[in-house]
């Protein structure tokens, strides 16, 4: 069997769903623009630079989930999908995912963005397997804390290994195992699969892909 893993933000999406969720809540008046917007941008810049403290960031990003009811969050997310996410999904990304699904690959989206934001996006692509950062919940409400290992950098590799182990499998059981990503933050997982693919890569990943002879593709258009 073939294993195909997809990063989400700036790979399958032309943009970053985590950043856009924060901006959406600001534009809706849910979050205060003066206190939230600059910090949201700062954390995004740290992610791009490879200096993000994921636990510090998650304390910031998951807080709004804890401050509102599940009903409010669900209503806002439906609007977010229509207004922000659907325009970020291009035909090439849809075709890539569909092709792997039709080929019978075991497919999963593997993303640092939390599962509340990303589960509906994975469903939009028709991907049933989502490996994401999990926000903790108790009594039907989010707590604002993370549950388990954040799905970021080395954490992505660990979470994929755990997901496969739960099925009695490992990466070595698949030929090939592929991972599509745009970011140098994903190098730990890109180095583990047998077929790493750089997608509209950032400068650091583009240089690494060239050095190692990895394929480089674009899903923009």
PDB file of C-alpha atoms in Angstrom:
ATOM      1  CA  UNK A   1       0.000   0.000   0.000  1.00  0.00           C
ATOM      2  CA  UNK A   2       1.051   3.573  -0.642  1.00  0.00           C
ATOM      3  CA  UNK A   3       0.988   6.186   2.124  1.00  0.00           C
ATOM      4  CA  UNK A   4       0.405   9.815   1.178  1.00  0.00           C
ATOM      5  CA  UNK A   5       0.604  12.601   3.731  1.00  0.00           C
ATOM      6  CA  UNK A   6      -0.300  16.217   3.040  1.00  0.00           C
ATOM      7  CA  UNK A   7       0.611  19.320   4.966  1.00  0.00           C
ATOM      8  CA  UNK A   8      -2.285  21.769   4.896  1.00  0.00           C
ATOM      9  CA  UNK A   9      -1.351  25.424   5.320  1.00  0.00           C
ATOM     10  CA  UNK A  10       0.410  26.943   2.300  1.00  0.00           C
ATOM     11  CA  UNK A  11       0.502  23.456   0.772  1.00  0.00           C
ATOM     12  CA  UNK A  12      -3.032  22.322  -0.022  1.00  0.00           C
ATOM     13  CA  UNK A  13      -4.277  25.783   0.933  1.00  0.00           C
ATOM     14  CA  UNK A  14      -3.098  29.012  -0.663  1.00  0.00           C
ATOM     15  CA  UNK A  15      -2.675  30.585   2.759  1.00  0.00           C
ATOM     16  CA  UNK A  16      -2.601  29.661   6.432  1.00  0.00           C
ATOM     17  CA  UNK A  17      -5.853  28.526   8.052  1.00  0.00           C
ATOM     18  CA  UNK A  18      -4.619  29.110  11.613  1.00  0.00           C
ATOM     19  CA  UNK A  19      -3.609  32.702  10.906  1.00  0.00           C
ATOM     20  CA  UNK A  20      -6.785  33.344   8.924  1.00  0.00           C
ATOM     21  CA  UNK A  21      -8.993  31.976  11.720  1.00  0.00           C
ATOM     22  CA  UNK A  22      -7.533  34.584  14.064  1.00  0.00           C
ATOM     23  CA  UNK A  23      -8.014  37.319  11.494  1.00  0.00           C
ATOM     24  CA  UNK A  24     -11.568  36.163  10.847  1.00  0.00           C
ATOM     25  CA  UNK A  25     -12.416  36.431  14.546  1.00  0.00           C
ATOM     26  CA  UNK A  26     -10.892  39.910  14.624  1.00  0.00           C
ATOM     27  CA  UNK A  27     -12.937  41.007  11.611  1.00  0.00           C
ATOM     28  CA  UNK A  28     -16.092  39.573  13.215  1.00  0.00           C
ATOM     29  CA  UNK A  29     -15.417  41.624  16.345  1.00  0.00           C
ATOM     30  CA  UNK A  30     -14.956  38.509  18.474  1.00  0.00           C
ATOM     31  CA  UNK A  31     -11.344  39.419  19.252  1.00  0.00           C
ATOM     32  CA  UNK A  32      -9.991  42.880  19.916  1.00  0.00           C
ATOM     33  CA  UNK A  33      -7.988  44.039  16.918  1.00  0.00           C
ATOM     34  CA  UNK A  34      -5.635  46.272  18.889  1.00  0.00           C
ATOM     35  CA  UNK A  35      -4.507  43.524  21.252  1.00  0.00           C
ATOM     36  CA  UNK A  36      -4.695  40.440  19.026  1.00  0.00           C
ATOM     37  CA  UNK A  37      -3.770  41.309  15.448  1.00  0.00           C
ATOM     38  CA  UNK A  38      -0.140  42.334  15.984  1.00  0.00           C
ATOM     39  CA  UNK A  39       0.507  39.277  18.144  1.00  0.00           C
ATOM     40  CA  UNK A  40      -1.109  36.982  15.590  1.00  0.00           C
ATOM     41  CA  UNK A  41       1.213  38.392  12.922  1.00  0.00           C
ATOM     42  CA  UNK A  42       4.217  38.109  15.217  1.00  0.00           C
ATOM     43  CA  UNK A  43       3.621  34.420  15.833  1.00  0.00           C
ATOM     44  CA  UNK A  44       3.109  33.802  12.120  1.00  0.00           C
ATOM     45  CA  UNK A  45       6.404  35.541  11.344  1.00  0.00           C
ATOM     46  CA  UNK A  46       8.118  33.359  13.953  1.00  0.00           C
ATOM     47  CA  UNK A  47       6.666  30.256  12.302  1.00  0.00           C
ATOM     48  CA  UNK A  48       8.007  31.346   8.914  1.00  0.00           C
ATOM     49  CA  UNK A  49      11.406  32.049  10.452  1.00  0.00           C
ATOM     50  CA  UNK A  50      11.509  28.712  12.240  1.00  0.00           C
ATOM     51  CA  UNK A  51      11.701  30.273  15.711  1.00  0.00           C
ATOM     52  CA  UNK A  52       8.167  29.599  16.945  1.00  0.00           C
ATOM     53  CA  UNK A  53       7.717  28.307  20.499  1.00  0.00           C
ATOM     54  CA  UNK A  54       4.767  26.037  19.786  1.00  0.00           C
ATOM     55  CA  UNK A  55       3.566  25.801  23.388  1.00  0.00           C
ATOM     56  CA  UNK A  56       3.601  29.577  23.820  1.00  0.00           C
ATOM     57  CA  UNK A  57       1.767  29.974  20.535  1.00  0.00           C
ATOM     58  CA  UNK A  58      -0.882  27.397  21.385  1.00  0.00           C
ATOM     59  CA  UNK A  59      -1.604  29.179  24.669  1.00  0.00           C
ATOM     60  CA  UNK A  60      -2.443  32.182  22.501  1.00  0.00           C
ATOM     61  CA  UNK A  61      -4.228  30.419  19.627  1.00  0.00           C
ATOM     62  CA  UNK A  62      -6.432  28.099  21.668  1.00  0.00           C
ATOM     63  CA  UNK A  63      -7.636  30.728  24.150  1.00  0.00           C
ATOM     64  CA  UNK A  64     -10.543  31.930  21.960  1.00  0.00           C
ATOM     65  CA  UNK A  65     -11.879  28.364  21.768  1.00  0.00           C
ATOM     66  CA  UNK A  66     -12.216  28.286  25.552  1.00  0.00           C
ATOM     67  CA  UNK A  67     -13.988  31.642  25.750  1.00  0.00           C
ATOM     68  CA  UNK A  68     -17.005  30.742  23.601  1.00  0.00           C
ATOM     69  CA  UNK A  69     -19.670  28.066  23.422  1.00  0.00           C
ATOM     70  CA  UNK A  70     -19.482  25.169  20.964  1.00  0.00           C
ATOM     71  CA  UNK A  71     -22.562  26.566  19.228  1.00  0.00           C
ATOM     72  CA  UNK A  72     -20.941  29.954  18.672  1.00  0.00           C
ATOM     73  CA  UNK A  73     -17.723  28.368  17.457  1.00  0.00           C
ATOM     74  CA  UNK A  74     -19.553  26.083  15.030  1.00  0.00           C
ATOM     75  CA  UNK A  75     -21.539  28.987  13.583  1.00  0.00           C
ATOM     76  CA  UNK A  76     -18.425  31.099  13.118  1.00  0.00           C
ATOM     77  CA  UNK A  77     -16.496  28.219  11.572  1.00  0.00           C
ATOM     78  CA  UNK A  78     -19.195  27.644   8.956  1.00  0.00           C
ATOM     79  CA  UNK A  79     -18.841  31.300   7.935  1.00  0.00           C
ATOM     80  CA  UNK A  80     -15.042  30.976   8.046  1.00  0.00           C
ATOM     81  CA  UNK A  81     -15.156  28.028   5.664  1.00  0.00           C
ATOM     82  CA  UNK A  82     -17.323  29.893   3.157  1.00  0.00           C
ATOM     83  CA  UNK A  83     -15.562  33.242   3.358  1.00  0.00           C
ATOM     84  CA  UNK A  84     -11.912  32.372   3.942  1.00  0.00           C
ATOM     85  CA  UNK A  85     -11.127  28.714   3.296  1.00  0.00           C
ATOM     86  CA  UNK A  86     -12.992  27.790   0.104  1.00  0.00           C
ATOM     87  CA  UNK A  87     -11.298  30.631  -1.820  1.00  0.00           C
ATOM     88  CA  UNK A  88      -7.931  29.229  -0.627  1.00  0.00           C
ATOM     89  CA  UNK A  89      -8.523  25.788  -2.187  1.00  0.00           C
ATOM     90  CA  UNK A  90      -7.363  25.673  -5.778  1.00  0.00           C
ATOM     91  CA  UNK A  91      -8.197  23.142  -8.457  1.00  0.00           C
ATOM     92  CA  UNK A  92      -4.635  21.718  -8.552  1.00  0.00           C
ATOM     93  CA  UNK A  93      -4.761  20.883  -4.834  1.00  0.00           C
ATOM     94  CA  UNK A  94      -8.150  19.231  -5.173  1.00  0.00           C
ATOM     95  CA  UNK A  95      -6.911  17.217  -8.152  1.00  0.00           C
ATOM     96  CA  UNK A  96      -3.750  16.086  -6.345  1.00  0.00           C
ATOM     97  CA  UNK A  97      -5.654  14.810  -3.324  1.00  0.00           C
ATOM     98  CA  UNK A  98      -8.379  13.193  -5.445  1.00  0.00           C
ATOM     99  CA  UNK A  99      -5.779  11.391  -7.538  1.00  0.00           C
ATOM    100  CA  UNK A 100      -4.143   9.813  -4.502  1.00  0.00           C
ATOM    101  CA  UNK A 101      -7.506   8.856  -3.012  1.00  0.00           C
ATOM    102  CA  UNK A 102      -8.663   7.252  -6.258  1.00  0.00           C
ATOM    103  CA  UNK A 103      -5.377   5.340  -6.452  1.00  0.00           C
ATOM    104  CA  UNK A 104      -6.250   3.727  -3.137  1.00  0.00           C
ATOM    105  CA  UNK A 105      -3.473   5.373  -1.123  1.00  0.00           C
ATOM    106  CA  UNK A 106      -3.809   5.632   2.627  1.00  0.00           C
ATOM    107  CA  UNK A 107      -4.084   9.435   2.853  1.00  0.00           C
ATOM    108  CA  UNK A 108      -3.870  11.790   5.812  1.00  0.00           C
ATOM    109  CA  UNK A 109      -3.599  15.512   6.339  1.00  0.00           C
ATOM    110  CA  UNK A 110      -0.864  16.232   8.891  1.00  0.00           C
ATOM    111  CA  UNK A 111      -0.976  19.770  10.264  1.00  0.00           C
ATOM    112  CA  UNK A 112       0.194  21.846  13.192  1.00  0.00           C
ATOM    113  CA  UNK A 113      -3.087  23.758  13.116  1.00  0.00           C
ATOM    114  CA  UNK A 114      -5.613  22.506  15.655  1.00  0.00           C
ATOM    115  CA  UNK A 115      -8.265  19.987  14.720  1.00  0.00           C
ATOM    116  CA  UNK A 116     -11.187  22.340  15.444  1.00  0.00           C
ATOM    117  CA  UNK A 117     -10.032  24.602  12.620  1.00  0.00           C
ATOM    118  CA  UNK A 118      -8.855  21.862  10.274  1.00  0.00           C
ATOM    119  CA  UNK A 119     -11.337  18.965  10.556  1.00  0.00           C
ATOM    120  CA  UNK A 120     -13.927  20.635   8.289  1.00  0.00           C
ATOM    121  CA  UNK A 121     -11.151  21.490   5.816  1.00  0.00           C
ATOM    122  CA  UNK A 122     -10.007  17.871   5.682  1.00  0.00           C
ATOM    123  CA  UNK A 123     -13.606  16.835   5.009  1.00  0.00           C
ATOM    124  CA  UNK A 124     -13.785  19.355   2.169  1.00  0.00           C
ATOM    125  CA  UNK A 125     -10.870  17.525   0.543  1.00  0.00           C
ATOM    126  CA  UNK A 126     -12.512  14.153   1.170  1.00  0.00           C
ATOM    127  CA  UNK A 127      -9.690  13.058   3.487  1.00  0.00           C
ATOM    128  CA  UNK A 128     -10.977  11.107   6.482  1.00  0.00           C
ATOM    129  CA  UNK A 129      -7.654  10.843   8.317  1.00  0.00           C
ATOM    130  CA  UNK A 130      -6.504  14.020  10.088  1.00  0.00           C
ATOM    131  CA  UNK A 131      -3.418  14.243  12.275  1.00  0.00           C
ATOM    132  CA  UNK A 132      -3.520  17.674  13.894  1.00  0.00           C
ATOM    133  CA  UNK A 133      -2.748  19.452  17.133  1.00  0.00           C
ATOM    134  CA  UNK A 134      -5.566  18.495  19.491  1.00  0.00           C
ATOM    135  CA  UNK A 135      -7.204  21.136  21.714  1.00  0.00           C
ATOM    136  CA  UNK A 136      -8.156  19.785  25.115  1.00  0.00           C
ATOM    137  CA  UNK A 137     -11.848  19.694  25.977  1.00  0.00           C
ATOM    138  CA  UNK A 138     -13.754  18.891  29.159  1.00  0.00           C
ATOM    139  CA  UNK A 139     -17.479  18.726  29.643  1.00  0.00           C
ATOM    140  CA  UNK A 140     -18.087  19.652  26.027  1.00  0.00           C
ATOM    141  CA  UNK A 141     -16.042  22.868  26.208  1.00  0.00           C
ATOM    142  CA  UNK A 142     -12.500  23.621  25.110  1.00  0.00           C
ATOM    143  CA  UNK A 143     -10.109  24.423  27.956  1.00  0.00           C
ATOM    144  CA  UNK A 144      -7.622  26.536  25.991  1.00  0.00           C
ATOM    145  CA  UNK A 145      -4.895  23.937  26.522  1.00  0.00           C
ATOM    146  CA  UNK A 146      -3.395  21.382  24.160  1.00  0.00           C
ATOM    147  CA  UNK A 147      -3.971  17.647  24.560  1.00  0.00           C
ATOM    148  CA  UNK A 148      -0.953  15.453  23.901  1.00  0.00           C
ATOM    149  CA  UNK A 149       1.919  16.234  21.572  1.00  0.00           C
ATOM    150  CA  UNK A 150       1.566  19.299  19.324  1.00  0.00           C
ATOM    151  CA  UNK A 151       1.733  18.226  15.676  1.00  0.00           C
ATOM    152  CA  UNK A 152       4.687  20.488  14.882  1.00  0.00           C
ATOM    153  CA  UNK A 153       8.231  19.834  13.640  1.00  0.00           C
ATOM    154  CA  UNK A 154       9.451  16.615  15.342  1.00  0.00           C
ATOM    155  CA  UNK A 155       5.978  16.319  16.844  1.00  0.00           C
ATOM    156  CA  UNK A 156       4.571  15.669  13.362  1.00  0.00           C
ATOM    157  CA  UNK A 157       6.840  12.673  12.961  1.00  0.00           C
ATOM    158  CA  UNK A 158       5.925  11.365  16.406  1.00  0.00           C
ATOM    159  CA  UNK A 159       2.204  11.782  15.790  1.00  0.00           C
ATOM    160  CA  UNK A 160       2.425  10.002  12.413  1.00  0.00           C
ATOM    161  CA  UNK A 161       4.376   7.143  14.004  1.00  0.00           C
ATOM    162  CA  UNK A 162       1.752   6.860  16.758  1.00  0.00           C
ATOM    163  CA  UNK A 163      -1.103   6.918  14.231  1.00  0.00           C
ATOM    164  CA  UNK A 164       0.479   4.150  12.173  1.00  0.00           C
ATOM    165  CA  UNK A 165       1.435   2.119  15.239  1.00  0.00           C
ATOM    166  CA  UNK A 166      -2.204   2.124  16.335  1.00  0.00           C
ATOM    167  CA  UNK A 167      -2.908   0.322  13.052  1.00  0.00           C
ATOM    168  CA  UNK A 168      -0.049  -2.126  13.554  1.00  0.00           C
ATOM    169  CA  UNK A 169       1.985  -0.410  10.857  1.00  0.00           C
ATOM    170  CA  UNK A 170       5.083   1.726  10.362  1.00  0.00           C
ATOM    171  CA  UNK A 171       6.458   3.934   7.610  1.00  0.00           C
ATOM    172  CA  UNK A 172       8.617   1.085   6.350  1.00  0.00           C
ATOM    173  CA  UNK A 173       5.456  -0.894   5.520  1.00  0.00           C
ATOM    174  CA  UNK A 174       4.567   1.478   2.684  1.00  0.00           C
ATOM    175  CA  UNK A 175       6.118   1.785  -0.770  1.00  0.00           C
ATOM    176  CA  UNK A 176       6.258   4.627  -1.322  1.00  0.00           C
ATOM    177  CA  UNK A 177       5.504   6.830   1.643  1.00  0.00           C
ATOM    178  CA  UNK A 178       5.037  10.416   0.429  1.00  0.00           C
ATOM    179  CA  UNK A 179       4.745  13.749   2.194  1.00  0.00           C
ATOM    180  CA  UNK A 180       3.844  17.025   0.491  1.00  0.00           C
ATOM    181  CA  UNK A 181       4.861  20.205   2.316  1.00  0.00           C
ATOM    182  CA  UNK A 182       5.835  23.824   1.758  1.00  0.00           C
ATOM    183  CA  UNK A 183       7.788  24.458   4.955  1.00  0.00           C
ATOM    184  CA  UNK A 184      11.262  23.890   6.345  1.00  0.00           C
ATOM    185  CA  UNK A 185       9.503  23.294   9.669  1.00  0.00           C
ATOM    186  CA  UNK A 186       8.434  19.941   8.200  1.00  0.00           C
ATOM    187  CA  UNK A 187      11.942  18.702   7.436  1.00  0.00           C
ATOM    188  CA  UNK A 188      11.839  16.077  10.225  1.00  0.00           C
ATOM    189  CA  UNK A 189       8.921  14.289   8.533  1.00  0.00           C
ATOM    190  CA  UNK A 190      10.116  14.985   4.989  1.00  0.00           C
ATOM    191  CA  UNK A 191      13.375  13.226   5.890  1.00  0.00           C
ATOM    192  CA  UNK A 192      11.526  10.156   7.167  1.00  0.00           C
ATOM    193  CA  UNK A 193       9.347   9.351   4.157  1.00  0.00           C
ATOM    194  CA  UNK A 194      10.656   7.662   1.025  1.00  0.00           C
ATOM    195  CA  UNK A 195       9.202  10.315  -1.298  1.00  0.00           C
ATOM    196  CA  UNK A 196       9.369  13.875   0.054  1.00  0.00           C
ATOM    197  CA  UNK A 197       7.792  16.511  -2.196  1.00  0.00           C
ATOM    198  CA  UNK A 198       8.310  20.260  -1.774  1.00  0.00           C
ATOM    199  CA  UNK A 199       5.183  22.235  -2.690  1.00  0.00           C
ATOM    200  CA  UNK A 200       5.617  25.939  -3.438  1.00  0.00           C
ATOM    201  CA  UNK A 201       8.428  25.751  -0.880  1.00  0.00           C
ATOM    202  CA  UNK A 202       9.764  28.513   1.321  1.00  0.00           C
ATOM    203  CA  UNK A 203      13.366  29.571   0.635  1.00  0.00           C
ATOM    204  CA  UNK A 204      14.924  27.192   3.146  1.00  0.00           C
ATOM    205  CA  UNK A 205      12.973  24.158   1.959  1.00  0.00           C
ATOM    206  CA  UNK A 206      13.580  25.071  -1.689  1.00  0.00           C
ATOM    207  CA  UNK A 207      17.340  25.088  -1.056  1.00  0.00           C
ATOM    208  CA  UNK A 208      17.168  21.784   0.821  1.00  0.00           C
ATOM    209  CA  UNK A 209      15.051  20.176  -1.906  1.00  0.00           C
ATOM    210  CA  UNK A 210      17.531  21.273  -4.556  1.00  0.00           C
ATOM    211  CA  UNK A 211      20.460  19.947  -2.533  1.00  0.00           C
ATOM    212  CA  UNK A 212      18.812  16.569  -2.004  1.00  0.00           C
ATOM    213  CA  UNK A 213      17.188  16.228  -5.412  1.00  0.00           C
ATOM    214  CA  UNK A 214      13.655  16.178  -4.055  1.00  0.00           C
ATOM    215  CA  UNK A 215      10.823  16.945  -6.495  1.00  0.00           C
ATOM    216  CA  UNK A 216       9.369  20.446  -6.332  1.00  0.00           C
ATOM    217  CA  UNK A 217       5.835  21.175  -7.522  1.00  0.00           C
ATOM    218  CA  UNK A 218       3.361  24.047  -7.453  1.00  0.00           C
ATOM    219  CA  UNK A 219      -0.326  23.886  -6.561  1.00  0.00           C
ATOM    220  CA  UNK A 220      -0.928  27.558  -7.179  1.00  0.00           C
ATOM    221  CA  UNK A 221      -3.153  28.345 -10.100  1.00  0.00           C
TER     222      UNK A 221
END
